Coordinates of C-alpha atoms in Angstrom, one line a residue:
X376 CA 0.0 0.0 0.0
X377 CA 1.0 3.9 -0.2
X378 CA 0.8 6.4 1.8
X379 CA -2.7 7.9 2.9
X380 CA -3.5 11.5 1.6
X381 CA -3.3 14.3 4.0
X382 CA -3.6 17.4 1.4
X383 CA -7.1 19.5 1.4
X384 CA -9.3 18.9 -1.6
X385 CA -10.3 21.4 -3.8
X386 CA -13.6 23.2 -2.1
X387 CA -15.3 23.8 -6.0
X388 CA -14.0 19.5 -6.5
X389 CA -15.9 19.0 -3.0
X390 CA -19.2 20.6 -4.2
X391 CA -19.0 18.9 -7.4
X392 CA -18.8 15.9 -6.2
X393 CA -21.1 15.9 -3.3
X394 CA -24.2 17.1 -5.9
X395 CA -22.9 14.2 -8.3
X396 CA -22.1 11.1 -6.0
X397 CA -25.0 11.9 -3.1
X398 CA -25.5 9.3 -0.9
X399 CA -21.9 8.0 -2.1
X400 CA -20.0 10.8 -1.3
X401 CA -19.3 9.8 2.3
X402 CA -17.8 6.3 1.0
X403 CA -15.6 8.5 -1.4
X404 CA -14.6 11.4 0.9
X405 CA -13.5 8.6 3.4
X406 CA -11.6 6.5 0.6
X407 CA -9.0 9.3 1.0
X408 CA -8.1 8.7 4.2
X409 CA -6.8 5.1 3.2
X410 CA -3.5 4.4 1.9
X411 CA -3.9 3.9 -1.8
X412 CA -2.6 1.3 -3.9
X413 CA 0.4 1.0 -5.9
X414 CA 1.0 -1.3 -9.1
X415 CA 3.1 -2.4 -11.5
X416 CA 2.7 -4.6 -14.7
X417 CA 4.9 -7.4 -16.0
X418 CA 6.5 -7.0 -19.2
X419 CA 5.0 -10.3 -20.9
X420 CA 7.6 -10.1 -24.0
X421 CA 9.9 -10.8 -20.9
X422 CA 8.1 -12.9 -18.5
X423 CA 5.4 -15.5 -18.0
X424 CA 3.6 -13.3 -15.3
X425 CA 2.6 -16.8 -13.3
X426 CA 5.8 -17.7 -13.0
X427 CA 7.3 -14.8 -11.8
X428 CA 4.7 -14.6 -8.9
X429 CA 5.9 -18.0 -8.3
X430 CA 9.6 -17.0 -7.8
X431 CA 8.8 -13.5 -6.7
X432 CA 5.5 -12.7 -5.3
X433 CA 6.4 -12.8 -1.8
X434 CA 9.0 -10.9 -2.5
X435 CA 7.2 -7.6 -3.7
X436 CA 4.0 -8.2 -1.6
X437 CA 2.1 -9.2 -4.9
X438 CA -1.1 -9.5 -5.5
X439 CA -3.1 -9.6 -8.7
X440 CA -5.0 -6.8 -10.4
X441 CA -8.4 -8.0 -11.2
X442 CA -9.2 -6.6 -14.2
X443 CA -5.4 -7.3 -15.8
X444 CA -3.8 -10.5 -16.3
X445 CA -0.6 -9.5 -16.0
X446 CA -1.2 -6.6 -13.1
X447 CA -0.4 -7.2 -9.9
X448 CA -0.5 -4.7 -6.2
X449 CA 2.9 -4.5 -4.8
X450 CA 3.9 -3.8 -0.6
X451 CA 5.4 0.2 -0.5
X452 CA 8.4 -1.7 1.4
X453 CA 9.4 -3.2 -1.7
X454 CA 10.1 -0.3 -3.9
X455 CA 10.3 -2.5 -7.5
X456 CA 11.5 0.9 -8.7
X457 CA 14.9 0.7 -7.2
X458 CA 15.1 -2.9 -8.0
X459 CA 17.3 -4.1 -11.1
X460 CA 14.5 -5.6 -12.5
X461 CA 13.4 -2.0 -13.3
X462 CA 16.0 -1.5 -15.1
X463 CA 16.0 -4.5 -17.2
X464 CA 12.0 -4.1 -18.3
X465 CA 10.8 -6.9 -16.2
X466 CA 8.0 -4.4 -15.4
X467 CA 6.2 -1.4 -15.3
X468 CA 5.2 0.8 -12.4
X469 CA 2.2 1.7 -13.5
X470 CA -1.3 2.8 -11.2
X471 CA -3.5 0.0 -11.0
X472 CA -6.6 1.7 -12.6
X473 CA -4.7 2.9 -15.7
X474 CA -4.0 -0.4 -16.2
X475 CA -7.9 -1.5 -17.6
X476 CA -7.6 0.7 -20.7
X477 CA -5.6 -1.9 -22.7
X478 CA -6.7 -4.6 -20.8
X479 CA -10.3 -3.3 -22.1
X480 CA -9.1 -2.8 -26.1
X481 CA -6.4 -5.8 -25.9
X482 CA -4.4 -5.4 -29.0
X483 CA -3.6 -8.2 -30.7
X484 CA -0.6 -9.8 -32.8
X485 CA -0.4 -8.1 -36.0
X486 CA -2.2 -5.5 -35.7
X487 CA -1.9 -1.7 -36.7
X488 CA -2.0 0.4 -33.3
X489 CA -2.2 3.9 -32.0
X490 CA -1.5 5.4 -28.7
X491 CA -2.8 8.8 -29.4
X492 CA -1.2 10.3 -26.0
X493 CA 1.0 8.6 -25.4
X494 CA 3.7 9.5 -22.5
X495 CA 5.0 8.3 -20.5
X496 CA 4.2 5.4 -21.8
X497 CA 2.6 2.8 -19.5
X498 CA -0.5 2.2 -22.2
X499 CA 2.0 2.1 -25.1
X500 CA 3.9 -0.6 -23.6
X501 CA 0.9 -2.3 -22.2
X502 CA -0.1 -2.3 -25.8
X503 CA 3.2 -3.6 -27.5
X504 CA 3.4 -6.3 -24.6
X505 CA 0.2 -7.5 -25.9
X506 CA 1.2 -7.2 -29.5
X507 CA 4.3 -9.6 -28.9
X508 CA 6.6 -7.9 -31.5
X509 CA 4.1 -8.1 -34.6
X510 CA 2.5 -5.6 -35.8
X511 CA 2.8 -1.8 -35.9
X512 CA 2.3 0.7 -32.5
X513 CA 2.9 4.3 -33.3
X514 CA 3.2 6.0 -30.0
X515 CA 2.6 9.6 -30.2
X516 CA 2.9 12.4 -27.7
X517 CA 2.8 15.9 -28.5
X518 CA 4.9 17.8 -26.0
X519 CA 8.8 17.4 -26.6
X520 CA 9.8 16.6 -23.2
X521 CA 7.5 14.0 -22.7
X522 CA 8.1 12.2 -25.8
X523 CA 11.5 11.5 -25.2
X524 CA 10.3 9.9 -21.6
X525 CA 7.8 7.9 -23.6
X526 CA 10.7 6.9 -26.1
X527 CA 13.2 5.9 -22.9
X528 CA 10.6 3.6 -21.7
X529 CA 9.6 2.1 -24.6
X530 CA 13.5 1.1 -25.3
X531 CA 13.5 -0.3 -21.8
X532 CA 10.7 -2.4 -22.5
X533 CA 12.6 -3.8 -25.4
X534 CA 9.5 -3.3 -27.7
X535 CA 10.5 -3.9 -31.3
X536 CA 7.6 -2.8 -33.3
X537 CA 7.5 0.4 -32.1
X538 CA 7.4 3.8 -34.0
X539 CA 7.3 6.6 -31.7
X540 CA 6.3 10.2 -33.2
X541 CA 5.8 13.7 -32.0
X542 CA 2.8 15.3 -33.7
X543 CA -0.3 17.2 -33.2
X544 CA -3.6 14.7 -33.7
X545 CA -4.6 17.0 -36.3
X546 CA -1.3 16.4 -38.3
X547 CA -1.6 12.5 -37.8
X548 CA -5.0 12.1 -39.0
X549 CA -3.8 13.8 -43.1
X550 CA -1.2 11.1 -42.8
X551 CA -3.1 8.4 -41.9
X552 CA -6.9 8.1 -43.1
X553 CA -8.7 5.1 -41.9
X554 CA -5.1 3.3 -40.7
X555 CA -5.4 1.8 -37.8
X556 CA -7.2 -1.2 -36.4
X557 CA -7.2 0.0 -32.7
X558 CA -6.6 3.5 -31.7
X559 CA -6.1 4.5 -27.4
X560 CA -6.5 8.1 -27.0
X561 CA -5.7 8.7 -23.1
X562 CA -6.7 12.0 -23.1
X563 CA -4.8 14.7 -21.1
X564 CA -7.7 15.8 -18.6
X565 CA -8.3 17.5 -15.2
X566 CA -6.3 14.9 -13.5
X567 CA -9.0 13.9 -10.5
X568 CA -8.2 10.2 -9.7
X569 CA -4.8 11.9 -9.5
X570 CA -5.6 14.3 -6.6
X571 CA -4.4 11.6 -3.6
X572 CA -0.6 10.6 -5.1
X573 CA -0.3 14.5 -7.2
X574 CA -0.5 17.7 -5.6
X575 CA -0.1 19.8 -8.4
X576 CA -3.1 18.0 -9.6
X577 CA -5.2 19.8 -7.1
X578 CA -3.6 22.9 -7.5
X579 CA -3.9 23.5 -11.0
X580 CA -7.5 22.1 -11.0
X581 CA -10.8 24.4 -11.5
X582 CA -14.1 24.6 -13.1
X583 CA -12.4 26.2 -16.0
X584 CA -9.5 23.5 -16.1
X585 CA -12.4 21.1 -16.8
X586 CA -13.7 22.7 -19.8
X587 CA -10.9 24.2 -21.4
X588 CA -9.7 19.6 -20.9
X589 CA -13.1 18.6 -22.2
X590 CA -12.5 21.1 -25.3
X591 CA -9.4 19.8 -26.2
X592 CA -10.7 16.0 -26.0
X593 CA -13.3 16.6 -28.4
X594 CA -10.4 17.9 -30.5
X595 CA -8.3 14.8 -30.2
X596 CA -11.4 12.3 -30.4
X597 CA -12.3 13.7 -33.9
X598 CA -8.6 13.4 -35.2
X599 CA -8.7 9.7 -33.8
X600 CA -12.4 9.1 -35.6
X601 CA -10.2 9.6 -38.7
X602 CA -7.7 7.3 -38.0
X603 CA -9.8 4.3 -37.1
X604 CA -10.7 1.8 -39.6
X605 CA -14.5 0.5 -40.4
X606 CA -14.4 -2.2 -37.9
X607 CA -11.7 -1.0 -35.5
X608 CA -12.1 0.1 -32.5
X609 CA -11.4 2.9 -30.0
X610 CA -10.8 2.9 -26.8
X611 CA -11.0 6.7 -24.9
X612 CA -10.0 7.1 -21.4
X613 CA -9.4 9.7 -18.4
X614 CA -8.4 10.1 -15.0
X615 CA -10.5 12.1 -13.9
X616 CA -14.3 11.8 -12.8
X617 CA -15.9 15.2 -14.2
X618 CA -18.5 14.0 -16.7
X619 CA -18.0 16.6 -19.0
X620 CA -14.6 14.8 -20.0
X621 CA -16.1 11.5 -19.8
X622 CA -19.8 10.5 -20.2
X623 CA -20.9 13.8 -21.9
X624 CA -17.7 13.7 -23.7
X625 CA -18.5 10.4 -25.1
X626 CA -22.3 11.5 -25.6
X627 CA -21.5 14.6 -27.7
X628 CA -19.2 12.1 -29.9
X629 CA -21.6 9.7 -30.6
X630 CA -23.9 12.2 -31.6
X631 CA -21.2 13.5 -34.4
X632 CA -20.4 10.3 -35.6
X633 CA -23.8 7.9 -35.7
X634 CA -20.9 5.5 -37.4
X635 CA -19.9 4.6 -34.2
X636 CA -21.3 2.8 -31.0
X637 CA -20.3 1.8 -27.5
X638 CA -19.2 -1.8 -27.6
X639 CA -21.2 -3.8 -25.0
X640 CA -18.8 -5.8 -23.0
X641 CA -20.5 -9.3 -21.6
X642 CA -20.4 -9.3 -17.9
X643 CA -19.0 -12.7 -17.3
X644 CA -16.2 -11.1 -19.5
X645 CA -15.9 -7.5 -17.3
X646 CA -14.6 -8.2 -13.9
X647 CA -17.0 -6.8 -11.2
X648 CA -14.9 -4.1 -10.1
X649 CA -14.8 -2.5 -13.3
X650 CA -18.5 -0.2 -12.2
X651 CA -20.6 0.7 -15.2
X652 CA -20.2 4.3 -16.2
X653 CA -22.7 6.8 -15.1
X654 CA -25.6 7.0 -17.8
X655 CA -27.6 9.8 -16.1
X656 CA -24.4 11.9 -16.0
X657 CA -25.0 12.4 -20.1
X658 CA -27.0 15.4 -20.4
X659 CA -29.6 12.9 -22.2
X660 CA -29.3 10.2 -20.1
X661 CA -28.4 7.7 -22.8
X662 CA -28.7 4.2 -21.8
X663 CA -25.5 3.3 -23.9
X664 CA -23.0 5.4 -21.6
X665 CA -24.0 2.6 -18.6
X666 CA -22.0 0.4 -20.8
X667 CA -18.6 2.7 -20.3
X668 CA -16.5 1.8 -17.5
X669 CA -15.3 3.3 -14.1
X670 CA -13.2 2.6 -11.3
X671 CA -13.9 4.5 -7.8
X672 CA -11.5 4.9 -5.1
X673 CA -14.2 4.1 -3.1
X674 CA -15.0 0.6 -4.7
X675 CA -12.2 -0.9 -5.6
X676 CA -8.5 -0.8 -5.4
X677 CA -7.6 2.0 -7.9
X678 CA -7.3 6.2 -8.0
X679 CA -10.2 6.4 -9.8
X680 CA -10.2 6.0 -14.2
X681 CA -13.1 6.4 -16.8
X682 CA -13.4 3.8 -19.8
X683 CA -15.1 3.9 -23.4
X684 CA -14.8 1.2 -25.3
X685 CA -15.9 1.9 -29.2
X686 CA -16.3 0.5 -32.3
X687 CA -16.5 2.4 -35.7
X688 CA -19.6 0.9 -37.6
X689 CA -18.0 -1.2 -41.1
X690 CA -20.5 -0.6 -44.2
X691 CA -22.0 -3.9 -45.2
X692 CA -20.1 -3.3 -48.7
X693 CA -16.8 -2.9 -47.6
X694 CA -14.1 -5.8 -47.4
X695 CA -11.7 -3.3 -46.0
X696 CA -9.1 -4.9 -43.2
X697 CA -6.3 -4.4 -41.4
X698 CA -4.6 -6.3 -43.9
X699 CA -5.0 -3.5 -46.3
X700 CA -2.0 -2.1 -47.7
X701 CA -0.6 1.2 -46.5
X702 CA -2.4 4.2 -48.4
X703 CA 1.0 5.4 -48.1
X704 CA 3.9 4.2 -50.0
X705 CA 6.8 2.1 -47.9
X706 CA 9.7 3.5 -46.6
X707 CA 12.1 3.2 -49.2
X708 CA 15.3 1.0 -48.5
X709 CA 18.6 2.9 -49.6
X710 CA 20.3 0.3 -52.0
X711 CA 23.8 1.8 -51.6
X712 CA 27.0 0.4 -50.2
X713 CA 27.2 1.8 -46.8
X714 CA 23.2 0.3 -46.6
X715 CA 24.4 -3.4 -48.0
X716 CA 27.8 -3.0 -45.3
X717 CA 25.9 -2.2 -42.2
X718 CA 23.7 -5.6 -43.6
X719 CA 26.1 -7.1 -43.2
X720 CA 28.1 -6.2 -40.2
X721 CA 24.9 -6.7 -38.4
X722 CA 24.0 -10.3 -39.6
X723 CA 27.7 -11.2 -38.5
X724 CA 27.7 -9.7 -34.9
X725 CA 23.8 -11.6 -34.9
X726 CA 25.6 -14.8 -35.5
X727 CA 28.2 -14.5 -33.0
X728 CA 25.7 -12.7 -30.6
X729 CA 22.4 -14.2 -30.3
X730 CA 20.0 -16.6 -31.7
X731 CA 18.9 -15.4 -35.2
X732 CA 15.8 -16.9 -35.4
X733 CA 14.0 -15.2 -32.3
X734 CA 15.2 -11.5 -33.6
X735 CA 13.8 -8.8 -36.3
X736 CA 14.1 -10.1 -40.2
X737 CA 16.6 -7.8 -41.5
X738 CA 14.2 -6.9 -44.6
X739 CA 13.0 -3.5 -43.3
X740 CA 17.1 -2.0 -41.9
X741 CA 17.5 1.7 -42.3
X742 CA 20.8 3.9 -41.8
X743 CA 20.4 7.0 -40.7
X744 CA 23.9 8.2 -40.5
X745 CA 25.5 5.9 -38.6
X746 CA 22.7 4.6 -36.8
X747 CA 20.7 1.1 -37.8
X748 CA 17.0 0.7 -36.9
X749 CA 14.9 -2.0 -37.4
X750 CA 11.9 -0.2 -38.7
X751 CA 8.6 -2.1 -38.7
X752 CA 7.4 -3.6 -41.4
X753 CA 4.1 -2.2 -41.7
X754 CA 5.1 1.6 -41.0
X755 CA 4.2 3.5 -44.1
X756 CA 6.8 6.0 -45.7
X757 CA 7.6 9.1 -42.6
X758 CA 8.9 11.6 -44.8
X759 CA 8.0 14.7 -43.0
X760 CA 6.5 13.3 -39.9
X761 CA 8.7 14.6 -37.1
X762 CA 9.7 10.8 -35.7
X763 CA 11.5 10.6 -32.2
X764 CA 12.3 6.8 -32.8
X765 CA 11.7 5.4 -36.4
X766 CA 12.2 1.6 -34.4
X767 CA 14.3 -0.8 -32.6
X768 CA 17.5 1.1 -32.6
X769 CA 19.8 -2.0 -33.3
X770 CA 23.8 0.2 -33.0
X771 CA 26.4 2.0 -34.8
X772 CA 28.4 1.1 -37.8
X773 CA 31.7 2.8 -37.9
X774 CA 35.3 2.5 -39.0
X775 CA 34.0 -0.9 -40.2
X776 CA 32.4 -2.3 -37.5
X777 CA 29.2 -2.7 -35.1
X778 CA 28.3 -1.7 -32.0
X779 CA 25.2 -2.8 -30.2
X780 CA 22.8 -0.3 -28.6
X781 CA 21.0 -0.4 -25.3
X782 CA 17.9 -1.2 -27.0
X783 CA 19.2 -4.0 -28.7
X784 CA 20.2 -5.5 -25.2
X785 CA 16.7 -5.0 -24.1
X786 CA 14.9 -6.4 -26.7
X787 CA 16.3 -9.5 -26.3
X788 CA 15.3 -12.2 -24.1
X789 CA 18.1 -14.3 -22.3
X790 CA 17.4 -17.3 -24.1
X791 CA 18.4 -16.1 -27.1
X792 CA 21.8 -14.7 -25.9
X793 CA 24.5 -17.3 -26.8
X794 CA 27.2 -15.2 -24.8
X795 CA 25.7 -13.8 -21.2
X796 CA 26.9 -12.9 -17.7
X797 CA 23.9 -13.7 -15.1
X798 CA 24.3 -11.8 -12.2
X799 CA 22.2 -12.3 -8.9
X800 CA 19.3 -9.8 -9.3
X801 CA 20.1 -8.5 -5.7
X802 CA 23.8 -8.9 -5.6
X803 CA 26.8 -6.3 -5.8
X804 CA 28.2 -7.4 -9.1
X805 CA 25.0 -6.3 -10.9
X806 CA 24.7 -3.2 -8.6
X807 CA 28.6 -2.5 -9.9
X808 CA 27.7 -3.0 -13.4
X809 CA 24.4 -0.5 -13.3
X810 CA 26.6 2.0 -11.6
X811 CA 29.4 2.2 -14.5
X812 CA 32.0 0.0 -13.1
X813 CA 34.1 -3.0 -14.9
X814 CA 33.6 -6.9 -14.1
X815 CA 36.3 -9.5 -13.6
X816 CA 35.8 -12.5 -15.9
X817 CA 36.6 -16.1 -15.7
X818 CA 36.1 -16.0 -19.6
X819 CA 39.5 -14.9 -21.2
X820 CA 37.8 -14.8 -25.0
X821 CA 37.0 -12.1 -26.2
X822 CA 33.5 -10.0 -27.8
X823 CA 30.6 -8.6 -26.8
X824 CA 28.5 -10.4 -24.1
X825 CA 24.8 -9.3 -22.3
X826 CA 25.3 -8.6 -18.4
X827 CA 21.8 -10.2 -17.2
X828 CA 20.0 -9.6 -14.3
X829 CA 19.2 -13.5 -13.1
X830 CA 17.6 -14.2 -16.6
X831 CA 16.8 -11.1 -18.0
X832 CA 19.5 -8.8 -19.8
X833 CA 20.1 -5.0 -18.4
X834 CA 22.8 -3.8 -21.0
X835 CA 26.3 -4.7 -23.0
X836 CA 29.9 -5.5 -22.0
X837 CA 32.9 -6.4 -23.5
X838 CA 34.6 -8.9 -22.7
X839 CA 39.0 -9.1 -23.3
X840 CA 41.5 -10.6 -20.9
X841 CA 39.3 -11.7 -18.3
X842 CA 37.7 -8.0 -17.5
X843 CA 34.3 -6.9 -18.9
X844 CA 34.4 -3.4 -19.9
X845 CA 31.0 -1.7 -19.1
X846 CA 28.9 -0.3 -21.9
X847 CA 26.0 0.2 -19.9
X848 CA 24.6 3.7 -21.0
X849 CA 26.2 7.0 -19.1
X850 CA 23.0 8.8 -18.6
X851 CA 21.0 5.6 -17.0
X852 CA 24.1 4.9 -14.7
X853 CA 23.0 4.6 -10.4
X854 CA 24.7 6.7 -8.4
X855 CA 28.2 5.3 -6.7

């Protein structure tokens, strides 16, 4: 559990609520008083989630998430954060209630993906966990400094079909009409299931704050309504419990676009926590906003999140799919020496490195500069997109040779290492090795080999005269 809250709610919030909530509002005032939860998420292109609670549940206080398979609680006293595993993408610290959005839309392998919002990430790699490496995810966030946090954490996930861009909605939309099979727009809102574990959350919220966020959402729901295939489907989400982001939001949507409709989850498939959404909180009382979803501080063990899960209407006509080519033209392979040399170089260090069969085809490789990327397969030609990560950054050709990037070490599982230093996941040898320092060697060969943490790689060395010289990045170093 976390700590309880012990700030002052907003009074205008208080009022709000109180009129909204009624006879409830004493269960949710008091729910504030109670230490919330805290959650992370296994990284399932790493681990089999049973089997790490078998070897580690009692270690982190875990408990399962109800409404996410691979979602569990965690004890405060743990602090996963600070644990190695962290580092290596073995999970995600993520709050338990934001956690039902892609649990709700489950993306599947294969499939052509949006995260709309996307930093700092937790639903985009949610999302490419689910995907298992096929597919396309473009992960998009608008504001600079946030898209290179989503970008970090979608490296240390070690997702490999991942494009990550940073664009307006409005921008996205020209580029690509009727694209996508799923779409999750996470919209940026008032931020009231944040008010227990964010004080600037309070601060910054008012009245006005509330309808300047539902204004914007409306924006970035119609540049996503553009984006969605017939047949695909949507899933919007907030953290915050004002209607006019959520059920009216949704309400005044539907009434736009009579293509779409609120997909109608079967109960035995909807775990009971997940509470229907408010249908007399749309200003018609439609019946189809009781089938959006909401958690409650009050009911369950979450902040508090809001869920709509839609579906845009296919005309009986169309045979359109997500199989579909691209309306825009592939990216266009550079057939040039230095292209056909980094090939190369990379399919040799492969073959001394790791286990071919289990990594990215090298059909879609790219060079920018002297960077390779693995770019997915389905992405359509970005020529004037502003891209933050065009892939899987793979290394660095230069003076006629490779070097492997952090990303590469992350993306890899450890059964498909073929040269690998385990290190206890606790010990000092791994805590040496995250902090920058050299490892002694029993090995006195000589090449690159994956420092794991028990079974799960954290980063690069090099290995020569029986020392391992550390190439785990500078900037993502611990402190001495």
């Amino acid at each position: 559990m976390g700590e309880a809250f012990e700030g002052k709610l907003p009074e205008k919030f208080e009022e709000r609520m109180r009129a909204l909530l009624r006879e409830e509002y004493g269960a949710f005032a008091e729910s504030y008083k109670r230490e919330r939860t805290l959650g992370l998420r296994l990284n399932i292109l790493k681990v089999d989630p049973e089997v790490f609670f078998r070897e580690f549940g009692d270690d982190f206080g875990l408990r399962p998430v109800p409404w996410c398979r691979e979602g569990f609680y965690y004890d405060k006293e743990a602090r996963p954060g600070r644990h190695p595993f962290h580092e290596a993408g073995v999970y995600y610290i993520q709050e338990p209630s934001a956690m039902a959005a892609v649990a709700l839309l489950d993306p599947r392998p294969g499939e052509r993906v949006l995260d709309l919002c996307g930093a700092p990430g937790g639903k985009s790699t949610h999302a490419g966990g689910r995907m298992m490496g096929q597919g396309l995810l473009i992960s998009n966030e608008i504001h600079p400094a946030r898209v290179k946090i989503l970008s970090r954490n979608i490296e240390r996930m070690g997702i490999k079909n991942a494009v990550v861009t940073n664009e307006e909605p409005a921008r996205l939309a020209d580029y690509f009409p009727e694209f996508f099979d799923k779409i999750v727009v996470d919209a940026p809102c008032s931020g009231e299931g944040m008010f227990r574990k964010d004080e600037s959350a309070r601060k910054e919220w008012s009245p006005e704050n509330v309808r300047l966020c539902a204004k914007r959402q409306t924006e970035i729901l119609e540049s996503a309504a553009k984006m969605l295939r017939p047949g695909g489907r949507l899933l919007y989400s907030t953290c915050t419990f004002s209607p006019e982001e959520d059920e009216v939001q949704i309400e005044g949507f539907l009434e736009r676009h009579g293509e779409f409709f609120v997909v109608k989850v079967p109960e035995n498939v909807r775990p009971a926590e997940l509470s229907p959404g408010r249908g007399e909180w749309g200003t018609k009382r439609s019946p189809a906003l009781s089938d959006t979803f909401r958690i409650w501080p009050h009911l369950s063990e979450g902040e508090g999140h809001f869920m709509a899960l839609l579906e845009k209407e296919a005309p009986k006509d169309s045979l359109k799919t997500s199989k579909e080519k691209p309306k825009k033209k592939q990216a266009n392979q550079r057939q040039d020496k230095e292209v056909k040399k980094a090939q190369k170089l990379f399919a040799e260090f492969i073959e001394e490195a790791a286990d071919a069969k289990e990594l990215p085809g090298l059909g879609r490789l790219l060079l920018f500069g002297d960077q390779l990327y693995c770019i997915p397969r389905e992405m359509p030609d970005f020529d004037g997109l502003r891209v933050i990560r065009p892939g899987l950054h793979l290394g660095t050709v230069k003076k006629g040779r490779f070097e492997p990037s952090h990303a590469l070490a992350l993306a890899l599982k450890g059964c498909q290492v073929k040269k690998a230093i385990r290190l206890e996941p606790e010990g000092r040898e791994l805590f040496d090795y995250l902090s920058g320092k050299a490892l002694e060697a029993d090995d006195d060969g000589r090449g690159w080999v994956v420092v794991c943490a028990g079974d799960y790689p954290a980063g690069w060395g090099k290995l020569a005269g029986g020392l391992v010289k550390n190439h785990y990045p500078k900037g993502l170093r611990l402190p001495l």
